[in-house]
PDB file of C-alpha atoms in Angstrom:
ATOM      1  CA  MET A 169       0.000   0.000   0.000  1.00 35.00           C
ATOM      2  CA  LYS A 170       1.334   3.401  -0.909  1.00 33.00           C
ATOM      3  CA  PHE A 171       0.174   6.863   0.015  1.00 31.00           C
ATOM      4  CA  CYS A 172       1.089   9.889  -2.054  1.00 32.00           C
ATOM      5  CA  LYS A 173       0.037  13.452  -1.403  1.00 30.00           C
ATOM      6  CA  LEU A 174       0.953  15.593  -4.409  1.00 29.00           C
ATOM      7  CA  LEU A 175       1.690  19.274  -4.092  1.00 32.00           C
ATOM      8  CA  THR A 176       3.821  21.478  -6.441  1.00 33.00           C
ATOM      9  CA  PHE A 177       7.202  22.894  -5.526  1.00 35.00           C
ATOM     10  CA  ALA A 178       8.307  26.386  -6.580  1.00 36.00           C
ATOM     11  CA  LEU A 179      11.160  28.686  -5.595  1.00 34.00           C
ATOM     12  CA  ALA A 180      10.134  32.326  -5.715  1.00 31.00           C
ATOM     13  CA  THR A 181      13.668  33.703  -5.708  1.00 28.00           C
ATOM     14  CA  LEU A 182      14.912  31.765  -8.738  1.00 27.00           C
ATOM     15  CA  VAL A 183      15.390  33.942 -11.823  1.00 24.00           C
ATOM     16  CA  ALA A 184      13.620  33.080 -15.055  1.00 24.00           C
ATOM     17  CA  ALA A 185      15.802  32.855 -18.167  1.00 22.00           C
ATOM     18  CA  SER A 186      14.200  35.991 -19.564  1.00 21.00           C
ATOM     19  CA  CYS A 187      15.017  38.062 -16.466  1.00 20.00           C
ATOM     20  CA  VAL A 188      17.846  40.556 -16.848  1.00 24.00           C
ATOM     21  CA  GLU A 189      17.704  42.515 -13.602  1.00 28.00           C
ATOM     22  CA  PRO A 190      18.578  40.620 -10.391  1.00 29.00           C
ATOM     23  CA  LEU A 191      15.816  40.127  -7.882  1.00 33.00           C
ATOM     24  CA  GLU A 192      15.937  41.878  -4.529  1.00 44.00           C
ATOM     25  CA  ASP A 193      16.773  39.732  -1.545  1.00 58.00           C
ATOM     26  CA  SER A 194      13.677  37.833  -0.473  1.00 62.00           C
ATOM     27  CA  HIS A 195      12.611  34.709   1.338  1.00 62.00           C
ATOM     28  CA  VAL A 196      12.692  31.426  -0.542  1.00 63.00           C
ATOM     29  CA  THR A 197       9.136  30.166  -0.788  1.00 58.00           C
ATOM     30  CA  MET A 198       7.960  26.698  -1.719  1.00 58.00           C
ATOM     31  CA  THR A 199       4.433  25.676  -2.609  1.00 57.00           C
ATOM     32  CA  ASP A 200       3.211  22.118  -2.867  1.00 53.00           C
ATOM     33  CA  VAL A 201       5.655  19.416  -1.811  1.00 61.00           C
ATOM     34  CA  ARG A 202       5.128  15.698  -2.375  1.00 56.00           C
ATOM     35  CA  LEU A 203       5.400  12.979   0.265  1.00 64.00           C
ATOM     36  CA  GLU A 204       5.401   9.305  -0.628  1.00 62.00           C
ATOM     37  CA  GLY A 205       4.683   7.139   2.371  1.00 56.00           C
ATOM     38  CA  TYR A 206       4.036   3.777   3.938  1.00 52.00           C
ATOM     39  CA  GLY A 207       0.257   3.796   3.735  1.00 41.00           C
ATOM     40  CA  ASP A 208      -2.819   5.522   5.058  1.00 35.00           C
ATOM     41  CA  GLU A 209      -1.634   6.030   8.630  1.00 36.00           C
ATOM     42  CA  VAL A 210      -2.294   9.280  10.427  1.00 30.00           C
ATOM     43  CA  GLY A 211      -0.653  10.258  13.685  1.00 29.00           C
ATOM     44  CA  THR A 212       2.009  12.222  15.512  1.00 27.00           C
ATOM     45  CA  LYS A 213       5.349  11.622  17.237  1.00 33.00           C
ATOM     46  CA  SER A 214       6.586   8.175  16.183  1.00 42.00           C
ATOM     47  CA  ALA A 215       3.423   7.410  14.244  1.00 52.00           C
ATOM     48  CA  PRO A 216       4.154   7.455  10.505  1.00 61.00           C
ATOM     49  CA  LEU A 217       3.707  10.750   8.721  1.00 67.00           C
ATOM     50  CA  SER A 218       0.937  10.850   6.124  1.00 67.00           C
ATOM     51  CA  SER A 219       1.454  14.451   4.969  1.00 71.00           C
ATOM     52  CA  MET A 220       4.195  17.039   4.913  1.00 75.00           C
ATOM     53  CA  PRO A 221       5.188  18.419   8.329  1.00 79.00           C
ATOM     54  CA  SER A 222       4.895  22.165   8.858  1.00 79.00           C
ATOM     55  CA  THR A 223       8.674  22.669   9.112  1.00 84.00           C
ATOM     56  CA  PHE A 224      11.720  21.000   7.574  1.00 89.00           C
ATOM     57  CA  HIS A 225      15.456  21.610   7.115  1.00 89.00           C
ATOM     58  CA  CYS A 226      16.673  22.731   3.696  1.00 90.00           C
ATOM     59  CA  TRP A 227      20.147  22.745   2.142  1.00 91.00           C
ATOM     60  CA  ALA A 228      21.027  24.272  -1.247  1.00 87.00           C
ATOM     61  CA  TYR A 229      24.262  22.884  -2.696  1.00 89.00           C
ATOM     62  CA  VAL A 230      25.864  24.792  -5.572  1.00 85.00           C
ATOM     63  CA  GLY A 231      26.841  21.921  -7.828  1.00 82.00           C
ATOM     64  CA  ASP A 232      28.512  19.254  -5.723  1.00 84.00           C
ATOM     65  CA  ASN A 233      30.226  21.788  -3.482  1.00 86.00           C
ATOM     66  CA  THR A 234      29.269  23.115  -0.048  1.00 85.00           C
ATOM     67  CA  PRO A 235      25.747  24.420   0.629  1.00 82.00           C
ATOM     68  CA  THR A 236      26.655  28.111   0.407  1.00 75.00           C
ATOM     69  CA  TYR A 237      23.168  29.261  -0.574  1.00 80.00           C
ATOM     70  CA  MET A 238      21.138  27.586   2.195  1.00 85.00           C
ATOM     71  CA  CYS A 239      22.383  25.372   5.045  1.00 89.00           C
ATOM     72  CA  ARG A 240      20.222  23.684   7.683  1.00 89.00           C
ATOM     73  CA  GLU A 241      17.708  26.438   7.116  1.00 88.00           C
ATOM     74  CA  GLY A 242      14.165  26.088   8.364  1.00 88.00           C
ATOM     75  CA  MET A 243      11.312  26.081   5.866  1.00 86.00           C
ATOM     76  CA  THR A 244       8.085  26.763   7.753  1.00 85.00           C
ATOM     77  CA  TYR A 245       4.572  26.347   6.393  1.00 82.00           C
ATOM     78  CA  ASN A 246       2.436  29.485   6.258  1.00 81.00           C
ATOM     79  CA  ASN A 247      -1.246  28.600   6.529  1.00 82.00           C
ATOM     80  CA  SER A 248      -2.458  31.893   5.076  1.00 83.00           C
ATOM     81  CA  THR A 249      -0.370  31.646   1.890  1.00 77.00           C
ATOM     82  CA  GLY A 250      -0.173  27.881   1.571  1.00 74.00           C
ATOM     83  CA  LYS A 251       3.618  28.077   1.138  1.00 76.00           C
ATOM     84  CA  TRP A 252       6.761  27.033   2.982  1.00 78.00           C
ATOM     85  CA  VAL A 253       8.905  30.099   3.719  1.00 82.00           C
ATOM     86  CA  SER A 254      12.644  30.210   4.471  1.00 83.00           C
ATOM     87  CA  ALA A 255      13.853  31.643   7.760  1.00 85.00           C
ATOM     88  CA  LEU A 256      16.299  33.984   5.983  1.00 85.00           C
ATOM     89  CA  LYS A 257      16.247  36.153   2.886  1.00 81.00           C
ATOM     90  CA  HIS A 258      18.351  35.237  -0.155  1.00 77.00           C
ATOM     91  CA  GLY A 259      19.378  36.886  -3.401  1.00 73.00           C
ATOM     92  CA  ASN A 260      18.806  35.387  -6.834  1.00 71.00           C
ATOM     93  CA  ILE A 261      20.871  32.484  -8.132  1.00 73.00           C
ATOM     94  CA  PRO A 262      23.105  33.458 -11.088  1.00 72.00           C
ATOM     95  CA  SER A 263      21.939  32.171 -14.468  1.00 72.00           C
ATOM     96  CA  GLY A 264      23.673  28.932 -15.479  1.00 77.00           C
ATOM     97  CA  THR A 265      24.442  27.904 -11.902  1.00 81.00           C
ATOM     98  CA  ASN A 266      23.543  24.333 -11.053  1.00 85.00           C
ATOM     99  CA  ILE A 267      21.998  23.977  -7.623  1.00 85.00           C
ATOM    100  CA  ARG A 268      20.685  21.019  -5.637  1.00 87.00           C
ATOM    101  CA  TYR A 269      18.018  21.365  -2.940  1.00 86.00           C
ATOM    102  CA  TYR A 270      17.857  18.829  -0.131  1.00 91.00           C
ATOM    103  CA  GLY A 271      15.122  18.590   2.482  1.00 92.00           C
ATOM    104  CA  LEU A 272      15.058  16.785   5.830  1.00 93.00           C
ATOM    105  CA  ALA A 273      12.448  16.409   8.571  1.00 91.00           C
ATOM    106  CA  PRO A 274      11.953  16.392  11.522  1.00 88.00           C
ATOM    107  CA  TYR A 275      13.442  19.840  11.812  1.00 78.00           C
ATOM    108  CA  ASN A 276      14.806  19.674  15.361  1.00 80.00           C
ATOM    109  CA  SER A 277      15.679  16.285  16.801  1.00 88.00           C
ATOM    110  CA  THR A 278      17.837  15.401  19.792  1.00 91.00           C
ATOM    111  CA  TYR A 279      18.686  12.062  18.167  1.00 95.00           C
ATOM    112  CA  MET A 280      20.337  13.203  14.935  1.00 94.00           C
ATOM    113  CA  THR A 281      23.350  15.209  13.778  1.00 94.00           C
ATOM    114  CA  VAL A 282      23.004  16.981  10.431  1.00 93.00           C
ATOM    115  CA  PRO A 283      25.610  18.290   7.933  1.00 90.00           C
ATOM    116  CA  ALA A 284      27.439  21.501   8.796  1.00 87.00           C
ATOM    117  CA  TYR A 285      27.906  24.539   6.549  1.00 84.00           C
ATOM    118  CA  ASN A 286      31.326  23.504   5.183  1.00 86.00           C
ATOM    119  CA  THR A 287      30.295  19.953   4.178  1.00 91.00           C
ATOM    120  CA  THR A 288      30.295  19.053   0.481  1.00 92.00           C
ATOM    121  CA  TRP A 289      27.405  17.222  -1.149  1.00 92.00           C
ATOM    122  CA  ALA A 290      29.388  13.965  -1.385  1.00 92.00           C
ATOM    123  CA  ASN A 291      30.243  14.073   2.318  1.00 93.00           C
ATOM    124  CA  SER A 292      26.870  15.174   3.672  1.00 94.00           C
ATOM    125  CA  THR A 293      25.498  12.644   6.146  1.00 95.00           C
ATOM    126  CA  LEU A 294      22.866  12.317   8.827  1.00 95.00           C
ATOM    127  CA  VAL A 295      24.034  10.534  11.981  1.00 96.00           C
ATOM    128  CA  TYR A 296      21.138   9.005  13.909  1.00 96.00           C
ATOM    129  CA  GLN A 297      20.815   7.264  17.266  1.00 97.00           C
ATOM    130  CA  CYS A 298      17.466   5.519  17.572  1.00 97.00           C
ATOM    131  CA  PRO A 299      16.009   5.758  21.113  1.00 97.00           C
ATOM    132  CA  ALA A 300      14.783   2.624  22.866  1.00 97.00           C
ATOM    133  CA  ALA A 301      11.221   3.813  23.573  1.00 97.00           C
ATOM    134  CA  SER A 302       9.068   3.528  20.463  1.00 95.00           C
ATOM    135  CA  THR A 303       7.122   6.659  21.436  1.00 93.00           C
ATOM    136  CA  SER A 304      10.357   8.671  21.087  1.00 94.00           C
ATOM    137  CA  GLN A 305      11.313   7.188  17.720  1.00 94.00           C
ATOM    138  CA  GLU A 306      10.794   9.485  14.738  1.00 91.00           C
ATOM    139  CA  ASP A 307       9.691   9.084  11.145  1.00 92.00           C
ATOM    140  CA  ILE A 308      12.590  10.670   9.218  1.00 93.00           C
ATOM    141  CA  ILE A 309      11.876  11.883   5.676  1.00 92.00           C
ATOM    142  CA  VAL A 310      14.256  13.326   3.073  1.00 92.00           C
ATOM    143  CA  ALA A 311      14.069  14.807  -0.437  1.00 89.00           C
ATOM    144  CA  ASN A 312      16.646  15.456  -3.155  1.00 89.00           C
ATOM    145  CA  SER A 313      15.756  17.760  -6.052  1.00 84.00           C
ATOM    146  CA  GLY A 314      18.698  16.637  -8.170  1.00 84.00           C
ATOM    147  CA  LEU A 315      20.758  19.274  -9.988  1.00 84.00           C
ATOM    148  CA  CYS A 316      18.603  22.207 -11.132  1.00 79.00           C
ATOM    149  CA  ASN A 317      19.484  25.086 -13.423  1.00 75.00           C
ATOM    150  CA  GLY A 318      19.703  28.220 -11.307  1.00 67.00           C
ATOM    151  CA  SER A 319      17.741  30.158 -13.920  1.00 60.00           C
ATOM    152  CA  ALA A 320      14.766  27.810 -13.742  1.00 57.00           C
ATOM    153  CA  THR A 321      11.546  29.058 -12.212  1.00 51.00           C
ATOM    154  CA  ALA A 322      10.591  25.795 -10.532  1.00 55.00           C
ATOM    155  CA  ALA A 323      11.987  22.522  -9.270  1.00 61.00           C
ATOM    156  CA  SER A 324      10.352  19.402  -7.852  1.00 69.00           C
ATOM    157  CA  MET A 325      11.100  17.406  -4.727  1.00 76.00           C
ATOM    158  CA  THR A 326       9.649  14.175  -3.381  1.00 81.00           C
ATOM    159  CA  PHE A 327      10.084  13.371   0.288  1.00 87.00           C
ATOM    160  CA  SER A 328      10.420   9.706   1.225  1.00 88.00           C
ATOM    161  CA  HIS A 329      10.903   7.706   4.425  1.00 91.00           C
ATOM    162  CA  ILE A 330      14.400   6.440   5.294  1.00 94.00           C
ATOM    163  CA  LEU A 331      13.672   4.317   8.371  1.00 94.00           C
ATOM    164  CA  CYS A 332      11.765   1.032   8.559  1.00 94.00           C
ATOM    165  CA  GLN A 333       8.355   0.988  10.198  1.00 93.00           C
ATOM    166  CA  VAL A 334       7.586  -2.039  12.401  1.00 94.00           C
ATOM    167  CA  ARG A 335       4.154  -2.898  13.774  1.00 92.00           C
ATOM    168  CA  ILE A 336       2.854  -5.846  15.803  1.00 92.00           C
ATOM    169  CA  HIS A 337      -0.481  -7.578  15.089  1.00 90.00           C
ATOM    170  CA  THR A 338      -2.139 -10.785  16.179  1.00 88.00           C
ATOM    171  CA  CYS A 339      -2.610 -13.185  13.284  1.00 84.00           C
ATOM    172  CA  PHE A 340      -5.321 -15.661  14.275  1.00 75.00           C
ATOM    173  CA  ASP A 341      -7.986 -15.697  16.959  1.00 72.00           C
ATOM    174  CA  ASN A 342      -6.276 -18.442  18.976  1.00 77.00           C
ATOM    175  CA  VAL A 343      -4.589 -16.124  21.491  1.00 83.00           C
ATOM    176  CA  PRO A 344      -4.163 -16.299  25.268  1.00 85.00           C
ATOM    177  CA  ALA A 345      -6.671 -14.122  27.073  1.00 85.00           C
ATOM    178  CA  GLY A 346      -5.205 -11.375  29.192  1.00 88.00           C
ATOM    179  CA  SER A 347      -3.734  -7.889  29.103  1.00 90.00           C
ATOM    180  CA  VAL A 348      -0.671  -7.089  26.976  1.00 92.00           C
ATOM    181  CA  THR A 349       1.660  -4.994  29.146  1.00 93.00           C
ATOM    182  CA  THR A 350       5.039  -4.974  27.379  1.00 94.00           C
ATOM    183  CA  VAL A 351       6.431  -5.536  23.880  1.00 95.00           C
ATOM    184  CA  ASN A 352      10.201  -5.822  23.333  1.00 96.00           C
ATOM    185  CA  LEU A 353      12.282  -6.276  20.205  1.00 97.00           C
ATOM    186  CA  THR A 354      15.715  -7.226  21.488  1.00 98.00           C
ATOM    187  CA  ASN A 355      19.242  -6.781  20.086  1.00 98.00           C
ATOM    188  CA  VAL A 356      18.381  -4.200  17.449  1.00 98.00           C
ATOM    189  CA  ALA A 357      21.116  -1.958  16.021  1.00 98.00           C
ATOM    190  CA  TYR A 358      20.376   1.688  16.828  1.00 98.00           C
ATOM    191  CA  ASN A 359      23.316   3.731  15.472  1.00 98.00           C
ATOM    192  CA  GLY A 360      23.423   4.557  11.786  1.00 98.00           C
ATOM    193  CA  THR A 361      24.808   7.020   9.252  1.00 98.00           C
ATOM    194  CA  TYR A 362      22.648   8.007   6.294  1.00 97.00           C
ATOM    195  CA  LYS A 363      24.470   9.447   3.260  1.00 96.00           C
ATOM    196  CA  PHE A 364      22.622  12.098   1.250  1.00 94.00           C
ATOM    197  CA  SER A 365      24.304  11.443  -2.100  1.00 94.00           C
ATOM    198  CA  THR A 366      23.798   7.656  -2.151  1.00 95.00           C
ATOM    199  CA  ASP A 367      20.459   7.460  -0.316  1.00 95.00           C
ATOM    200  CA  SER A 368      21.827   4.646   1.835  1.00 96.00           C
ATOM    201  CA  TRP A 369      22.688   3.702   5.424  1.00 97.00           C
ATOM    202  CA  THR A 370      26.182   2.759   6.587  1.00 95.00           C
ATOM    203  CA  SER A 371      27.969   2.204   9.909  1.00 96.00           C
ATOM    204  CA  VAL A 372      24.924   0.541  11.462  1.00 97.00           C
ATOM    205  CA  SER A 373      26.063  -0.575  14.899  1.00 97.00           C
ATOM    206  CA  GLY A 374      25.313  -0.991  18.605  1.00 97.00           C
ATOM    207  CA  THR A 375      22.367  -2.960  19.955  1.00 98.00           C
ATOM    208  CA  ARG A 376      19.569  -2.221  22.357  1.00 97.00           C
ATOM    209  CA  THR A 377      16.048  -3.393  23.156  1.00 98.00           C
ATOM    210  CA  MET A 378      13.281  -1.429  21.449  1.00 98.00           C
ATOM    211  CA  THR A 379      10.199  -1.388  23.621  1.00 97.00           C
ATOM    212  CA  PHE A 380       6.781  -0.057  24.463  1.00 96.00           C
ATOM    213  CA  THR A 381       4.355  -0.587  27.316  1.00 94.00           C
ATOM    214  CA  ALA A 382       0.673  -1.200  26.808  1.00 89.00           C
ATOM    215  CA  SER A 383      -2.529  -1.923  28.640  1.00 87.00           C
ATOM    216  CA  GLN A 384      -4.433  -3.799  25.993  1.00 87.00           C
ATOM    217  CA  SER A 385      -6.858  -6.622  26.662  1.00 88.00           C
ATOM    218  CA  LEU A 386      -6.885  -9.683  24.425  1.00 85.00           C
ATOM    219  CA  THR A 387      -9.544 -12.371  24.280  1.00 82.00           C
ATOM    220  CA  THR A 388      -9.335 -15.777  22.651  1.00 77.00           C
ATOM    221  CA  ALA A 389     -11.142 -14.190  19.668  1.00 74.00           C
ATOM    222  CA  SER A 390      -8.684 -11.306  19.150  1.00 79.00           C
ATOM    223  CA  GLU A 391      -7.846 -11.834  15.463  1.00 83.00           C
ATOM    224  CA  ASN A 392      -5.819  -9.267  13.461  1.00 85.00           C
ATOM    225  CA  VAL A 393      -5.572  -6.859  16.380  1.00 87.00           C
ATOM    226  CA  GLN A 394      -2.833  -4.228  16.394  1.00 90.00           C
ATOM    227  CA  ILE A 395      -0.767  -4.408  19.563  1.00 92.00           C
ATOM    228  CA  GLY A 396      -0.111  -0.887  20.817  1.00 91.00           C
ATOM    229  CA  THR A 397      -1.210   2.425  19.354  1.00 90.00           C
ATOM    230  CA  ASP A 398      -0.063   4.206  16.171  1.00 89.00           C
ATOM    231  CA  ASN A 399       2.149   6.333  18.402  1.00 89.00           C
ATOM    232  CA  GLN A 400       3.925   3.154  19.548  1.00 93.00           C
ATOM    233  CA  THR A 401       4.912   2.145  16.028  1.00 93.00           C
ATOM    234  CA  MET A 402       8.607   1.280  15.947  1.00 95.00           C
ATOM    235  CA  MET A 403      10.727   3.343  13.501  1.00 95.00           C
ATOM    236  CA  LEU A 404      14.065   1.547  13.165  1.00 97.00           C
ATOM    237  CA  VAL A 405      17.376   1.914  11.341  1.00 97.00           C
ATOM    238  CA  PRO A 406      17.410  -0.409   8.285  1.00 97.00           C
ATOM    239  CA  GLN A 407      19.279  -3.665   9.016  1.00 97.00           C
ATOM    240  CA  THR A 408      19.063  -7.435   9.126  1.00 97.00           C
ATOM    241  CA  LEU A 409      18.252  -8.580  12.649  1.00 97.00           C
ATOM    242  CA  PRO A 410      20.894 -10.854  14.232  1.00 97.00           C
ATOM    243  CA  SER A 411      20.422 -14.406  15.514  1.00 97.00           C
ATOM    244  CA  SER A 412      20.207 -13.056  19.069  1.00 97.00           C
ATOM    245  CA  SER A 413      17.183 -10.844  18.324  1.00 97.00           C
ATOM    246  CA  GLN A 414      13.823 -11.814  19.802  1.00 95.00           C
ATOM    247  CA  LEU A 415      10.288 -10.493  19.843  1.00 94.00           C
ATOM    248  CA  GLN A 416       8.939 -10.649  23.406  1.00 94.00           C
ATOM    249  CA  VAL A 417       5.271 -10.051  24.251  1.00 92.00           C
ATOM    250  CA  ARG A 418       4.068 -10.132  27.856  1.00 92.00           C
ATOM    251  CA  VAL A 419       0.433 -11.189  28.273  1.00 90.00           C
ATOM    252  CA  GLY A 420      -0.768 -11.304  31.847  1.00 89.00           C
ATOM    253  CA  SER A 421       1.990 -12.911  33.915  1.00 89.00           C
ATOM    254  CA  THR A 422       3.574 -14.771  30.982  1.00 89.00           C
ATOM    255  CA  THR A 423       6.217 -13.499  28.547  1.00 91.00           C
ATOM    256  CA  TYR A 424       6.111 -15.146  25.114  1.00 91.00           C
ATOM    257  CA  SER A 425       9.133 -14.920  22.842  1.00 91.00           C
ATOM    258  CA  THR A 426      10.257 -15.981  19.384  1.00 92.00           C
ATOM    259  CA  SER A 427      13.392 -15.505  17.287  1.00 93.00           C
ATOM    260  CA  MET A 428      13.670 -12.601  14.860  1.00 94.00           C
ATOM    261  CA  SER A 429      16.904 -13.915  13.318  1.00 95.00           C
ATOM    262  CA  GLY A 430      17.363 -12.843   9.710  1.00 95.00           C
ATOM    263  CA  VAL A 431      14.335 -10.521   9.525  1.00 94.00           C
ATOM    264  CA  VAL A 432      15.213  -7.734   7.094  1.00 95.00           C
ATOM    265  CA  LEU A 433      14.237  -4.150   7.995  1.00 95.00           C
ATOM    266  CA  THR A 434      14.364  -2.265   4.696  1.00 93.00           C
ATOM    267  CA  LYS A 435      14.518   1.496   4.240  1.00 93.00           C
ATOM    268  CA  GLY A 436      11.134   3.022   3.501  1.00 90.00           C
ATOM    269  CA  ARG A 437       9.124  -0.158   4.039  1.00 90.00           C
ATOM    270  CA  ARG A 438       6.555  -1.278   6.562  1.00 90.00           C
ATOM    271  CA  VAL A 439       7.089  -4.618   8.289  1.00 92.00           C
ATOM    272  CA  THR A 440       4.188  -6.137  10.189  1.00 92.00           C
ATOM    273  CA  LEU A 441       5.074  -8.851  12.678  1.00 93.00           C
ATOM    274  CA  ARG A 442       1.965 -11.018  12.919  1.00 91.00           C
ATOM    275  CA  ILE A 443       2.204 -13.071  16.080  1.00 90.00           C
ATOM    276  CA  ILE A 444       0.785 -16.600  16.033  1.00 88.00           C
ATOM    277  CA  PHE A 445      -0.053 -18.252  19.332  1.00 83.00           C
ATOM    278  CA  ASN A 446      -0.153 -22.047  19.157  1.00 78.00           C
ATOM    279  CA  SER A 447      -1.940 -24.084  21.804  1.00 67.00           C
ATOM    280  CA  THR A 448       0.362 -26.780  23.133  1.00 58.00           C
ATOM    281  CA  THR A 449      -0.160 -29.037  26.149  1.00 42.00           C
ATOM    282  CA  SER A 450      -2.752 -28.234  28.785  1.00 38.00           C
ATOM    283  CA  ILE A 451      -1.696 -27.542  32.344  1.00 35.00           C
ATOM    284  CA  SER A 452      -3.736 -28.569  35.356  1.00 34.00           C
ATOM    285  CA  THR A 453      -5.137 -25.840  37.567  1.00 34.00           C
ATOM    286  CA  GLY A 454      -5.743 -28.212  40.482  1.00 35.00           C
ATOM    287  CA  ASN A 455      -8.952 -29.734  39.194  1.00 34.00           C
ATOM    288  CA  ASP A 456      -8.797 -32.594  36.724  1.00 36.00           C
ATOM    289  CA  THR A 457     -11.767 -31.170  34.833  1.00 35.00           C
ATOM    290  CA  ASP A 458     -10.492 -27.573  34.866  1.00 39.00           C
ATOM    291  CA  CYS A 459      -7.519 -27.159  32.518  1.00 42.00           C
ATOM    292  CA  ALA A 460      -6.083 -24.073  30.840  1.00 46.00           C
ATOM    293  CA  PRO A 461      -4.275 -24.158  27.461  1.00 55.00           C
ATOM    294  CA  GLU A 462      -0.565 -23.455  27.257  1.00 66.00           C
ATOM    295  CA  TYR A 463       0.763 -21.495  24.283  1.00 67.00           C
ATOM    296  CA  ASP A 464       3.934 -20.897  22.352  1.00 78.00           C
ATOM    297  CA  MET A 465       4.427 -17.992  19.962  1.00 79.00           C
ATOM    298  CA  ASN A 466       5.695 -17.692  16.394  1.00 84.00           C
ATOM    299  CA  VAL A 467       5.760 -14.777  13.956  1.00 83.00           C
ATOM    300  CA  GLU A 468       4.690 -14.343  10.367  1.00 83.00           C
ATOM    301  CA  VAL A 469       6.627 -11.460   8.762  1.00 85.00           C
ATOM    302  CA  GLN A 470       4.665  -9.352   6.280  1.00 84.00           C
ATOM    303  CA  TYR A 471       6.474  -6.811   4.094  1.00 81.00           C
ATOM    304  CA  GLU A 472       4.727  -3.857   2.432  1.00 78.00           C
ATOM    305  CA  ASP A 473       6.118  -1.062   0.272  1.00 63.00           C
TER     306      ASP A 473
END
């Protein structure tokens, strides 16, 4: 499933080829930006974005050199004009100059380090440390305009997701009754470096347990139920989970676990872990005629674009 909200993208300070006189310094304005996403989710915080945020970072690289025109500059949405407006004013771009615009959101994050002013296009990277709590994890989106002629009147940019979204669902209605209190995904790499020019992650390292707490009642008929809220969706650095990784789900006083070895978390994709509870032997509760089922847990991995 794919979601696409189409808007147009224009730069008010770019000079048309027919212009002779330079424009006065003015704010860069952008109207209509496109976001391609995971699906039809709507939410905030770690919940996947379904439309453009109101503010994002913008860089403007002259050719493949340093971003001398704009660097880490905020573009903020103006509700009255329907445009994103730069924080600073800029002069026109000389005719014949090739320029590349790059966008990044969220705008201010305590978990990422963004390129500095003197960083070339080839060396521009985002360094990210994914927090353990899923409610603090962010949906990071980026856009690259490609090289544009500085005399053009418009350019286009498409924002896309660079993390992997992970959700937990029940698969069948054969589930243990009780309240889900904790979900853990163990031994997940949380450090990563994303390179602007190659649209890829490198230096993925470190491991920690990604987690969220819940208070969600299940019955034996709870089929295809999402565990946790949209805001508890995990947003993880792309990677292949190691042999030591497990999914752990606590229901009532029992923690169920299953291996996540080899599960691939791909950039820009949604992965749904559909948990399957299998009834095994029955355990006596003290009365020969009163027995409760015992369960083990497996996972069906579903990938979506």
